């Protein structure tokens, strides 16, 4: 444990929920260094919460504790857990799919169910709707501060039994690669796809090459055009689309100094399919 606690939720900052979580953590250990990943996850969107953890966790030091609360099933029979990653970091979260991207792309070496007898804030047992404060922030603070060990969280569970969100598998064929639009680079409206750099490289791309890009929402055609592959946005004129490799080594699709998502009303999720084809001269 390194005294670092990183919080993520879908609570927003318009009321006192996040502040209450911070207060509970500091009450447990006033010397904690508390940081925020984001509290603007789309409400109830477990996939998005899982992806933002994947986007972030690898860049924090060994021993960091993350608390992620995107919990539409709060108060139900879903488990509350702490996962230990291959980098010896800890993620405190409901076992509802939030750990999917971490398990697949980072690695989870062990997982324990939170024992609410020992690791729940006192005098909260008759409230069933704010586990983010009463269980997750509290347990996360105890873990980050070293007041409990990982073994003291609760009984060990099977890593293979973690609840996982279904993902779209990449489709590869000659001169073709297909996947899903996983998420947005929200502020700039760029599309981040599920297609990895390695998968895209099966098309043998060179900077400056043009590819036919097609986007479907389920079976409805939303976008089809020829798009240049470049290193960065400035490789095309302002207002022009570009294919690029993003910071997570996934294929991105953007408009230079514009929002692709807004320009073409593109969303995210398994129903949003993208196909990239090499253009034969």
PDB file of C-alpha atoms in Angstrom:
ATOM      1  CA  UNK A   1       0.000   0.000   0.000  1.00  0.00           C
ATOM      2  CA  UNK A   2       1.317   3.466  -0.862  1.00  0.00           C
ATOM      3  CA  UNK A   3      -1.312   5.754   0.729  1.00  0.00           C
ATOM      4  CA  UNK A   4      -2.744   6.643  -2.695  1.00  0.00           C
ATOM      5  CA  UNK A   5      -6.513   6.373  -3.139  1.00  0.00           C
ATOM      6  CA  UNK A   6      -8.102   7.047  -6.557  1.00  0.00           C
ATOM      7  CA  UNK A   7     -11.899   7.444  -6.805  1.00  0.00           C
ATOM      8  CA  UNK A   8     -14.190   6.863  -9.778  1.00  0.00           C
ATOM      9  CA  UNK A   9     -18.000   6.929  -9.917  1.00  0.00           C
ATOM     10  CA  UNK A  10     -21.073   7.900 -11.915  1.00  0.00           C
ATOM     11  CA  UNK A  11     -22.193  10.233  -9.105  1.00  0.00           C
ATOM     12  CA  UNK A  12     -21.204  13.559 -10.687  1.00  0.00           C
ATOM     13  CA  UNK A  13     -20.337  16.548  -8.515  1.00  0.00           C
ATOM     14  CA  UNK A  14     -23.710  18.256  -8.222  1.00  0.00           C
ATOM     15  CA  UNK A  15     -24.399  16.968  -4.710  1.00  0.00           C
ATOM     16  CA  UNK A  16     -22.523  15.706  -1.659  1.00  0.00           C
ATOM     17  CA  UNK A  17     -22.039  12.031  -2.595  1.00  0.00           C
ATOM     18  CA  UNK A  18     -18.385  12.261  -3.653  1.00  0.00           C
ATOM     19  CA  UNK A  19     -17.574  14.599  -0.783  1.00  0.00           C
ATOM     20  CA  UNK A  20     -19.076  12.084   1.652  1.00  0.00           C
ATOM     21  CA  UNK A  21     -16.829   9.358   0.231  1.00  0.00           C
ATOM     22  CA  UNK A  22     -13.787  11.596   0.661  1.00  0.00           C
ATOM     23  CA  UNK A  23     -14.801  12.378   4.229  1.00  0.00           C
ATOM     24  CA  UNK A  24     -15.176   8.712   5.133  1.00  0.00           C
ATOM     25  CA  UNK A  25     -11.757   7.964   3.664  1.00  0.00           C
ATOM     26  CA  UNK A  26     -10.066  10.836   5.512  1.00  0.00           C
ATOM     27  CA  UNK A  27     -11.809   9.897   8.740  1.00  0.00           C
ATOM     28  CA  UNK A  28     -10.137   6.492   8.430  1.00  0.00           C
ATOM     29  CA  UNK A  29      -6.741   8.018   7.587  1.00  0.00           C
ATOM     30  CA  UNK A  30      -6.226  11.808   7.417  1.00  0.00           C
ATOM     31  CA  UNK A  31      -2.876  11.378   5.639  1.00  0.00           C
ATOM     32  CA  UNK A  32      -4.329   9.627   2.599  1.00  0.00           C
ATOM     33  CA  UNK A  33      -3.559  11.201  -0.769  1.00  0.00           C
ATOM     34  CA  UNK A  34      -6.924  11.139  -2.550  1.00  0.00           C
ATOM     35  CA  UNK A  35      -7.228  11.673  -6.297  1.00  0.00           C
ATOM     36  CA  UNK A  36     -10.105  11.475  -8.765  1.00  0.00           C
ATOM     37  CA  UNK A  37     -10.154   9.446 -11.944  1.00  0.00           C
ATOM     38  CA  UNK A  38     -13.584  10.765 -12.959  1.00  0.00           C
ATOM     39  CA  UNK A  39     -17.054  11.109 -11.492  1.00  0.00           C
ATOM     40  CA  UNK A  40     -18.666  11.709 -14.889  1.00  0.00           C
ATOM     41  CA  UNK A  41     -19.192   8.108 -15.953  1.00  0.00           C
ATOM     42  CA  UNK A  42     -22.535   7.920 -17.746  1.00  0.00           C
ATOM     43  CA  UNK A  43     -25.042   6.827 -15.076  1.00  0.00           C
ATOM     44  CA  UNK A  44     -25.305   3.029 -14.767  1.00  0.00           C
ATOM     45  CA  UNK A  45     -22.781   2.469 -17.596  1.00  0.00           C
ATOM     46  CA  UNK A  46     -20.641  -0.372 -16.229  1.00  0.00           C
ATOM     47  CA  UNK A  47     -18.821  -0.817 -19.553  1.00  0.00           C
ATOM     48  CA  UNK A  48     -17.651   2.808 -19.474  1.00  0.00           C
ATOM     49  CA  UNK A  49     -16.489   2.509 -15.873  1.00  0.00           C
ATOM     50  CA  UNK A  50     -14.533  -0.620 -16.760  1.00  0.00           C
ATOM     51  CA  UNK A  51     -12.916   1.066 -19.758  1.00  0.00           C
ATOM     52  CA  UNK A  52     -11.867   4.183 -17.829  1.00  0.00           C
ATOM     53  CA  UNK A  53     -10.116   1.995 -15.263  1.00  0.00           C
ATOM     54  CA  UNK A  54      -8.267   0.234 -18.092  1.00  0.00           C
ATOM     55  CA  UNK A  55      -7.372   3.630 -19.571  1.00  0.00           C
ATOM     56  CA  UNK A  56      -5.834   4.777 -16.292  1.00  0.00           C
ATOM     57  CA  UNK A  57      -4.635   2.007 -13.971  1.00  0.00           C
ATOM     58  CA  UNK A  58      -1.393   1.169 -15.793  1.00  0.00           C
ATOM     59  CA  UNK A  59      -0.053   4.686 -15.242  1.00  0.00           C
ATOM     60  CA  UNK A  60      -0.312   4.665 -11.436  1.00  0.00           C
ATOM     61  CA  UNK A  61       2.366   3.292  -9.082  1.00  0.00           C
ATOM     62  CA  UNK A  62       2.409  -0.170  -7.606  1.00  0.00           C
ATOM     63  CA  UNK A  63       0.323  -0.334  -4.442  1.00  0.00           C
ATOM     64  CA  UNK A  64      -2.270   2.258  -5.511  1.00  0.00           C
ATOM     65  CA  UNK A  65      -5.865   1.561  -4.426  1.00  0.00           C
ATOM     66  CA  UNK A  66      -8.731   2.409  -6.784  1.00  0.00           C
ATOM     67  CA  UNK A  67     -12.372   2.675  -5.759  1.00  0.00           C
ATOM     68  CA  UNK A  68     -14.799   2.401  -8.680  1.00  0.00           C
ATOM     69  CA  UNK A  69     -18.517   2.740  -8.017  1.00  0.00           C
ATOM     70  CA  UNK A  70     -20.810   2.297 -11.002  1.00  0.00           C
ATOM     71  CA  UNK A  71     -23.395   0.202  -9.266  1.00  0.00           C
ATOM     72  CA  UNK A  72     -26.930  -0.024 -10.690  1.00  0.00           C
ATOM     73  CA  UNK A  73     -27.397  -3.202  -8.631  1.00  0.00           C
ATOM     74  CA  UNK A  74     -26.586  -1.571  -5.293  1.00  0.00           C
ATOM     75  CA  UNK A  75     -28.290  -3.395  -2.434  1.00  0.00           C
ATOM     76  CA  UNK A  76     -28.810  -6.566  -4.466  1.00  0.00           C
ATOM     77  CA  UNK A  77     -26.980  -9.885  -4.217  1.00  0.00           C
ATOM     78  CA  UNK A  78     -24.054  -8.758  -6.410  1.00  0.00           C
ATOM     79  CA  UNK A  79     -20.738  -9.161  -4.570  1.00  0.00           C
ATOM     80  CA  UNK A  80     -18.520  -6.371  -3.256  1.00  0.00           C
ATOM     81  CA  UNK A  81     -14.888  -7.219  -3.987  1.00  0.00           C
ATOM     82  CA  UNK A  82     -11.273  -6.113  -4.035  1.00  0.00           C
ATOM     83  CA  UNK A  83      -9.188  -7.284  -6.989  1.00  0.00           C
ATOM     84  CA  UNK A  84      -5.389  -7.375  -6.933  1.00  0.00           C
ATOM     85  CA  UNK A  85      -3.858  -6.643 -10.328  1.00  0.00           C
ATOM     86  CA  UNK A  86      -0.694  -8.077 -11.825  1.00  0.00           C
ATOM     87  CA  UNK A  87       0.979  -4.760 -10.942  1.00  0.00           C
ATOM     88  CA  UNK A  88       0.047  -5.134  -7.244  1.00  0.00           C
ATOM     89  CA  UNK A  89      -2.653  -2.499  -7.375  1.00  0.00           C
ATOM     90  CA  UNK A  90      -6.059  -2.881  -5.756  1.00  0.00           C
ATOM     91  CA  UNK A  91      -9.505  -2.172  -7.201  1.00  0.00           C
ATOM     92  CA  UNK A  92     -12.447  -1.901  -4.803  1.00  0.00           C
ATOM     93  CA  UNK A  93     -15.705  -2.293  -6.700  1.00  0.00           C
ATOM     94  CA  UNK A  94     -18.903  -4.255  -7.156  1.00  0.00           C
ATOM     95  CA  UNK A  95     -18.372  -7.480  -9.099  1.00  0.00           C
ATOM     96  CA  UNK A  96     -20.791  -6.491 -11.840  1.00  0.00           C
ATOM     97  CA  UNK A  97     -18.579  -6.329 -14.924  1.00  0.00           C
ATOM     98  CA  UNK A  98     -16.446  -3.372 -13.826  1.00  0.00           C
ATOM     99  CA  UNK A  99     -13.350  -5.589 -13.721  1.00  0.00           C
ATOM    100  CA  UNK A 100     -13.761  -6.858 -17.302  1.00  0.00           C
ATOM    101  CA  UNK A 101     -11.138  -4.720 -19.041  1.00  0.00           C
ATOM    102  CA  UNK A 102      -8.693  -5.010 -16.152  1.00  0.00           C
ATOM    103  CA  UNK A 103      -8.894  -8.794 -16.213  1.00  0.00           C
ATOM    104  CA  UNK A 104      -8.474  -8.981 -19.991  1.00  0.00           C
ATOM    105  CA  UNK A 105      -5.824  -6.325 -20.598  1.00  0.00           C
ATOM    106  CA  UNK A 106      -4.003  -5.763 -17.279  1.00  0.00           C
ATOM    107  CA  UNK A 107      -4.359  -9.029 -15.386  1.00  0.00           C
ATOM    108  CA  UNK A 108      -5.922  -9.943 -12.042  1.00  0.00           C
ATOM    109  CA  UNK A 109      -3.952 -12.290  -9.790  1.00  0.00           C
ATOM    110  CA  UNK A 110      -6.400 -12.548  -6.865  1.00  0.00           C
ATOM    111  CA  UNK A 111      -9.823 -11.349  -5.757  1.00  0.00           C
ATOM    112  CA  UNK A 112     -11.499 -11.237  -2.345  1.00  0.00           C
ATOM    113  CA  UNK A 113     -15.066 -10.569  -1.302  1.00  0.00           C
ATOM    114  CA  UNK A 114     -15.418  -7.676   1.143  1.00  0.00           C
ATOM    115  CA  UNK A 115     -16.517  -8.907   4.543  1.00  0.00           C
ATOM    116  CA  UNK A 116     -19.112  -6.341   5.576  1.00  0.00           C
ATOM    117  CA  UNK A 117     -18.954  -7.584   9.162  1.00  0.00           C
ATOM    118  CA  UNK A 118     -15.433  -6.155   9.476  1.00  0.00           C
ATOM    119  CA  UNK A 119     -15.116  -3.782   6.544  1.00  0.00           C
ATOM    120  CA  UNK A 120     -18.273  -1.713   6.563  1.00  0.00           C
ATOM    121  CA  UNK A 121     -18.565   1.639   8.279  1.00  0.00           C
ATOM    122  CA  UNK A 122     -20.328   1.361  11.626  1.00  0.00           C
ATOM    123  CA  UNK A 123     -24.001   2.235  12.001  1.00  0.00           C
ATOM    124  CA  UNK A 124     -24.724   2.062   8.263  1.00  0.00           C
ATOM    125  CA  UNK A 125     -26.058  -1.482   8.079  1.00  0.00           C
ATOM    126  CA  UNK A 126     -29.687  -0.353   7.705  1.00  0.00           C
ATOM    127  CA  UNK A 127     -28.907   1.672   4.562  1.00  0.00           C
ATOM    128  CA  UNK A 128     -28.748  -0.271   1.300  1.00  0.00           C
ATOM    129  CA  UNK A 129     -28.185   2.387  -1.362  1.00  0.00           C
ATOM    130  CA  UNK A 130     -24.798   4.037  -0.692  1.00  0.00           C
ATOM    131  CA  UNK A 131     -22.221   1.281  -0.628  1.00  0.00           C
ATOM    132  CA  UNK A 132     -19.862   3.726  -2.355  1.00  0.00           C
ATOM    133  CA  UNK A 133     -19.556   5.551   0.951  1.00  0.00           C
ATOM    134  CA  UNK A 134     -20.250   2.820   3.491  1.00  0.00           C
ATOM    135  CA  UNK A 135     -18.350  -0.119   1.965  1.00  0.00           C
ATOM    136  CA  UNK A 136     -16.107   0.890  -0.942  1.00  0.00           C
ATOM    137  CA  UNK A 137     -14.614   4.207   0.190  1.00  0.00           C
ATOM    138  CA  UNK A 138     -14.289   2.829   3.721  1.00  0.00           C
ATOM    139  CA  UNK A 139     -12.585  -0.407   2.666  1.00  0.00           C
ATOM    140  CA  UNK A 140     -10.464   1.404   0.099  1.00  0.00           C
ATOM    141  CA  UNK A 141      -9.193   3.824   2.726  1.00  0.00           C
ATOM    142  CA  UNK A 142      -8.366   1.000   5.130  1.00  0.00           C
ATOM    143  CA  UNK A 143      -6.479  -0.804   2.400  1.00  0.00           C
ATOM    144  CA  UNK A 144      -4.638   2.235   0.989  1.00  0.00           C
ATOM    145  CA  UNK A 145      -3.522   3.327   4.455  1.00  0.00           C
ATOM    146  CA  UNK A 146      -2.306  -0.136   5.422  1.00  0.00           C
ATOM    147  CA  UNK A 147      -4.834  -0.443   8.254  1.00  0.00           C
ATOM    148  CA  UNK A 148      -5.832  -3.788   6.740  1.00  0.00           C
ATOM    149  CA  UNK A 149      -4.003  -6.152   4.418  1.00  0.00           C
ATOM    150  CA  UNK A 150      -5.449  -7.583   1.242  1.00  0.00           C
ATOM    151  CA  UNK A 151      -5.924 -10.881   3.070  1.00  0.00           C
ATOM    152  CA  UNK A 152      -8.026  -9.114   5.710  1.00  0.00           C
ATOM    153  CA  UNK A 153     -10.523  -7.842   3.127  1.00  0.00           C
ATOM    154  CA  UNK A 154     -12.476 -11.098   3.243  1.00  0.00           C
ATOM    155  CA  UNK A 155     -12.648 -14.580   1.739  1.00  0.00           C
ATOM    156  CA  UNK A 156     -10.814 -15.332  -1.504  1.00  0.00           C
ATOM    157  CA  UNK A 157     -12.873 -15.874  -4.657  1.00  0.00           C
ATOM    158  CA  UNK A 158     -12.052 -17.423  -8.013  1.00  0.00           C
ATOM    159  CA  UNK A 159     -10.544 -15.021 -10.525  1.00  0.00           C
ATOM    160  CA  UNK A 160     -12.197 -17.058 -13.275  1.00  0.00           C
ATOM    161  CA  UNK A 161     -15.578 -16.393 -11.653  1.00  0.00           C
ATOM    162  CA  UNK A 162     -15.409 -12.606 -12.081  1.00  0.00           C
ATOM    163  CA  UNK A 163     -18.486 -11.178 -13.823  1.00  0.00           C
ATOM    164  CA  UNK A 164     -17.473 -10.022 -17.295  1.00  0.00           C
ATOM    165  CA  UNK A 165     -19.181  -7.832 -19.871  1.00  0.00           C
ATOM    166  CA  UNK A 166     -19.539  -9.385 -23.337  1.00  0.00           C
ATOM    167  CA  UNK A 167     -17.172  -7.768 -25.826  1.00  0.00           C
ATOM    168  CA  UNK A 168     -17.144  -7.606 -29.605  1.00  0.00           C
ATOM    169  CA  UNK A 169     -14.408  -9.776 -31.063  1.00  0.00           C
ATOM    170  CA  UNK A 170     -12.325  -8.291 -33.865  1.00  0.00           C
ATOM    171  CA  UNK A 171     -13.065  -9.720 -37.326  1.00  0.00           C
ATOM    172  CA  UNK A 172     -10.063 -10.158 -39.590  1.00  0.00           C
ATOM    173  CA  UNK A 173     -10.051 -11.022 -43.281  1.00  0.00           C
ATOM    174  CA  UNK A 174      -7.925 -10.214 -46.294  1.00  0.00           C
ATOM    175  CA  UNK A 175      -7.677  -6.420 -46.530  1.00  0.00           C
ATOM    176  CA  UNK A 176     -10.398  -6.050 -43.861  1.00  0.00           C
ATOM    177  CA  UNK A 177     -10.663  -5.520 -40.111  1.00  0.00           C
ATOM    178  CA  UNK A 178     -13.864  -4.979 -38.132  1.00  0.00           C
ATOM    179  CA  UNK A 179     -14.672  -4.184 -34.529  1.00  0.00           C
ATOM    180  CA  UNK A 180     -16.775  -1.964 -32.285  1.00  0.00           C
ATOM    181  CA  UNK A 181     -16.707   1.651 -31.181  1.00  0.00           C
ATOM    182  CA  UNK A 182     -15.926   1.134 -27.520  1.00  0.00           C
ATOM    183  CA  UNK A 183     -15.867   4.669 -26.184  1.00  0.00           C
ATOM    184  CA  UNK A 184     -15.304   8.347 -26.972  1.00  0.00           C
ATOM    185  CA  UNK A 185     -12.462  10.681 -26.298  1.00  0.00           C
ATOM    186  CA  UNK A 186     -15.313  12.633 -24.787  1.00  0.00           C
ATOM    187  CA  UNK A 187     -14.210  16.256 -24.903  1.00  0.00           C
ATOM    188  CA  UNK A 188     -12.996  16.083 -28.497  1.00  0.00           C
ATOM    189  CA  UNK A 189     -15.526  13.626 -29.917  1.00  0.00           C
ATOM    190  CA  UNK A 190     -12.995  11.169 -31.327  1.00  0.00           C
ATOM    191  CA  UNK A 191     -14.039   7.517 -31.636  1.00  0.00           C
ATOM    192  CA  UNK A 192     -11.927   4.880 -29.864  1.00  0.00           C
ATOM    193  CA  UNK A 193     -12.455   1.452 -31.354  1.00  0.00           C
ATOM    194  CA  UNK A 194     -11.870  -2.065 -30.071  1.00  0.00           C
ATOM    195  CA  UNK A 195      -9.371  -2.729 -32.894  1.00  0.00           C
ATOM    196  CA  UNK A 196      -5.799  -2.963 -31.613  1.00  0.00           C
ATOM    197  CA  UNK A 197      -2.756  -1.603 -33.394  1.00  0.00           C
ATOM    198  CA  UNK A 198      -1.582  -5.158 -34.052  1.00  0.00           C
ATOM    199  CA  UNK A 199      -4.902  -6.093 -35.623  1.00  0.00           C
ATOM    200  CA  UNK A 200      -4.938  -2.977 -37.795  1.00  0.00           C
ATOM    201  CA  UNK A 201      -1.362  -3.687 -38.909  1.00  0.00           C
ATOM    202  CA  UNK A 202      -2.573  -6.855 -40.644  1.00  0.00           C
ATOM    203  CA  UNK A 203      -3.691  -4.412 -43.361  1.00  0.00           C
ATOM    204  CA  UNK A 204      -0.033  -3.335 -43.738  1.00  0.00           C
ATOM    205  CA  UNK A 205      -0.843   0.369 -43.408  1.00  0.00           C
ATOM    206  CA  UNK A 206       1.552   3.189 -44.196  1.00  0.00           C
ATOM    207  CA  UNK A 207       1.054   6.772 -43.082  1.00  0.00           C
ATOM    208  CA  UNK A 208      -0.794   8.602 -45.824  1.00  0.00           C
ATOM    209  CA  UNK A 209      -2.669   5.516 -47.044  1.00  0.00           C
ATOM    210  CA  UNK A 210      -6.427   5.821 -47.447  1.00  0.00           C
ATOM    211  CA  UNK A 211      -8.906   3.236 -46.166  1.00  0.00           C
ATOM    212  CA  UNK A 212     -12.622   2.783 -46.656  1.00  0.00           C
ATOM    213  CA  UNK A 213     -14.274   3.262 -43.251  1.00  0.00           C
ATOM    214  CA  UNK A 214     -17.859   2.127 -42.678  1.00  0.00           C
ATOM    215  CA  UNK A 215     -19.857   2.551 -39.461  1.00  0.00           C
ATOM    216  CA  UNK A 216     -23.157   0.803 -38.661  1.00  0.00           C
ATOM    217  CA  UNK A 217     -25.580   1.214 -35.784  1.00  0.00           C
ATOM    218  CA  UNK A 218     -26.783  -2.377 -35.677  1.00  0.00           C
ATOM    219  CA  UNK A 219     -27.616  -2.870 -39.379  1.00  0.00           C
ATOM    220  CA  UNK A 220     -28.180   0.802 -40.222  1.00  0.00           C
ATOM    221  CA  UNK A 221     -25.445   2.465 -42.255  1.00  0.00           C
ATOM    222  CA  UNK A 222     -24.311   5.651 -40.501  1.00  0.00           C
ATOM    223  CA  UNK A 223     -21.032   6.581 -42.217  1.00  0.00           C
ATOM    224  CA  UNK A 224     -18.963   5.478 -45.197  1.00  0.00           C
ATOM    225  CA  UNK A 225     -15.999   7.339 -46.620  1.00  0.00           C
ATOM    226  CA  UNK A 226     -12.355   7.111 -47.533  1.00  0.00           C
ATOM    227  CA  UNK A 227     -10.164   8.216 -44.623  1.00  0.00           C
ATOM    228  CA  UNK A 228      -6.423   8.931 -44.430  1.00  0.00           C
ATOM    229  CA  UNK A 229      -4.257   7.064 -41.921  1.00  0.00           C
ATOM    230  CA  UNK A 230      -1.888   9.448 -40.124  1.00  0.00           C
ATOM    231  CA  UNK A 231       0.360   9.841 -37.103  1.00  0.00           C
ATOM    232  CA  UNK A 232      -1.664  12.673 -35.608  1.00  0.00           C
ATOM    233  CA  UNK A 233      -4.551  15.014 -36.337  1.00  0.00           C
ATOM    234  CA  UNK A 234      -2.443  17.634 -38.127  1.00  0.00           C
ATOM    235  CA  UNK A 235      -1.681  15.127 -40.893  1.00  0.00           C
ATOM    236  CA  UNK A 236      -4.986  16.159 -42.510  1.00  0.00           C
ATOM    237  CA  UNK A 237      -6.594  19.532 -43.132  1.00  0.00           C
ATOM    238  CA  UNK A 238      -8.836  21.094 -40.493  1.00  0.00           C
ATOM    239  CA  UNK A 239     -12.284  19.524 -40.748  1.00  0.00           C
ATOM    240  CA  UNK A 240     -11.014  16.352 -42.431  1.00  0.00           C
ATOM    241  CA  UNK A 241     -11.314  12.848 -40.903  1.00  0.00           C
ATOM    242  CA  UNK A 242      -8.288  10.784 -39.905  1.00  0.00           C
ATOM    243  CA  UNK A 243      -7.536   7.243 -38.756  1.00  0.00           C
ATOM    244  CA  UNK A 244      -4.815   7.057 -36.126  1.00  0.00           C
ATOM    245  CA  UNK A 245      -3.457   4.906 -33.298  1.00  0.00           C
ATOM    246  CA  UNK A 246      -4.536   6.335 -29.943  1.00  0.00           C
ATOM    247  CA  UNK A 247      -2.738   6.405 -26.605  1.00  0.00           C
ATOM    248  CA  UNK A 248      -3.997   2.901 -25.716  1.00  0.00           C
ATOM    249  CA  UNK A 249      -2.760   1.426 -29.006  1.00  0.00           C
ATOM    250  CA  UNK A 250      -6.280   1.174 -30.396  1.00  0.00           C
ATOM    251  CA  UNK A 251      -7.502   2.520 -33.731  1.00  0.00           C
ATOM    252  CA  UNK A 252      -9.096   5.940 -33.381  1.00  0.00           C
ATOM    253  CA  UNK A 253     -11.217   7.938 -35.810  1.00  0.00           C
ATOM    254  CA  UNK A 254     -11.288  11.715 -35.492  1.00  0.00           C
ATOM    255  CA  UNK A 255     -11.865  14.992 -37.279  1.00  0.00           C
ATOM    256  CA  UNK A 256      -9.010  17.467 -37.102  1.00  0.00           C
ATOM    257  CA  UNK A 257     -10.267  20.209 -34.753  1.00  0.00           C
ATOM    258  CA  UNK A 258     -13.804  18.824 -34.820  1.00  0.00           C
ATOM    259  CA  UNK A 259     -16.003  16.202 -33.191  1.00  0.00           C
ATOM    260  CA  UNK A 260     -16.537  13.076 -35.269  1.00  0.00           C
ATOM    261  CA  UNK A 261     -19.200  11.832 -32.836  1.00  0.00           C
ATOM    262  CA  UNK A 262     -21.263  15.028 -33.171  1.00  0.00           C
ATOM    263  CA  UNK A 263     -20.701  15.453 -36.896  1.00  0.00           C
ATOM    264  CA  UNK A 264     -22.157  12.038 -37.691  1.00  0.00           C
ATOM    265  CA  UNK A 265     -24.240  11.369 -34.564  1.00  0.00           C
ATOM    266  CA  UNK A 266     -22.166   8.306 -33.686  1.00  0.00           C
ATOM    267  CA  UNK A 267     -22.587   6.511 -30.349  1.00  0.00           C
ATOM    268  CA  UNK A 268     -20.679   3.798 -28.530  1.00  0.00           C
ATOM    269  CA  UNK A 269     -21.288   0.219 -27.524  1.00  0.00           C
ATOM    270  CA  UNK A 270     -21.511  -3.268 -28.975  1.00  0.00           C
ATOM    271  CA  UNK A 271     -24.194  -2.245 -31.493  1.00  0.00           C
ATOM    272  CA  UNK A 272     -21.855   0.319 -33.096  1.00  0.00           C
ATOM    273  CA  UNK A 273     -19.756  -1.570 -35.664  1.00  0.00           C
ATOM    274  CA  UNK A 274     -16.813  -0.207 -37.607  1.00  0.00           C
ATOM    275  CA  UNK A 275     -15.217  -1.794 -40.667  1.00  0.00           C
ATOM    276  CA  UNK A 276     -11.910  -0.721 -42.199  1.00  0.00           C
ATOM    277  CA  UNK A 277     -10.923  -1.907 -45.671  1.00  0.00           C
ATOM    278  CA  UNK A 278      -7.721  -1.356 -47.575  1.00  0.00           C
ATOM    279  CA  UNK A 279      -8.353   0.421 -50.869  1.00  0.00           C
ATOM    280  CA  UNK A 280      -6.731  -1.460 -53.706  1.00  0.00           C
ATOM    281  CA  UNK A 281      -5.171   0.733 -56.394  1.00  0.00           C
TER     282      UNK A 281
END
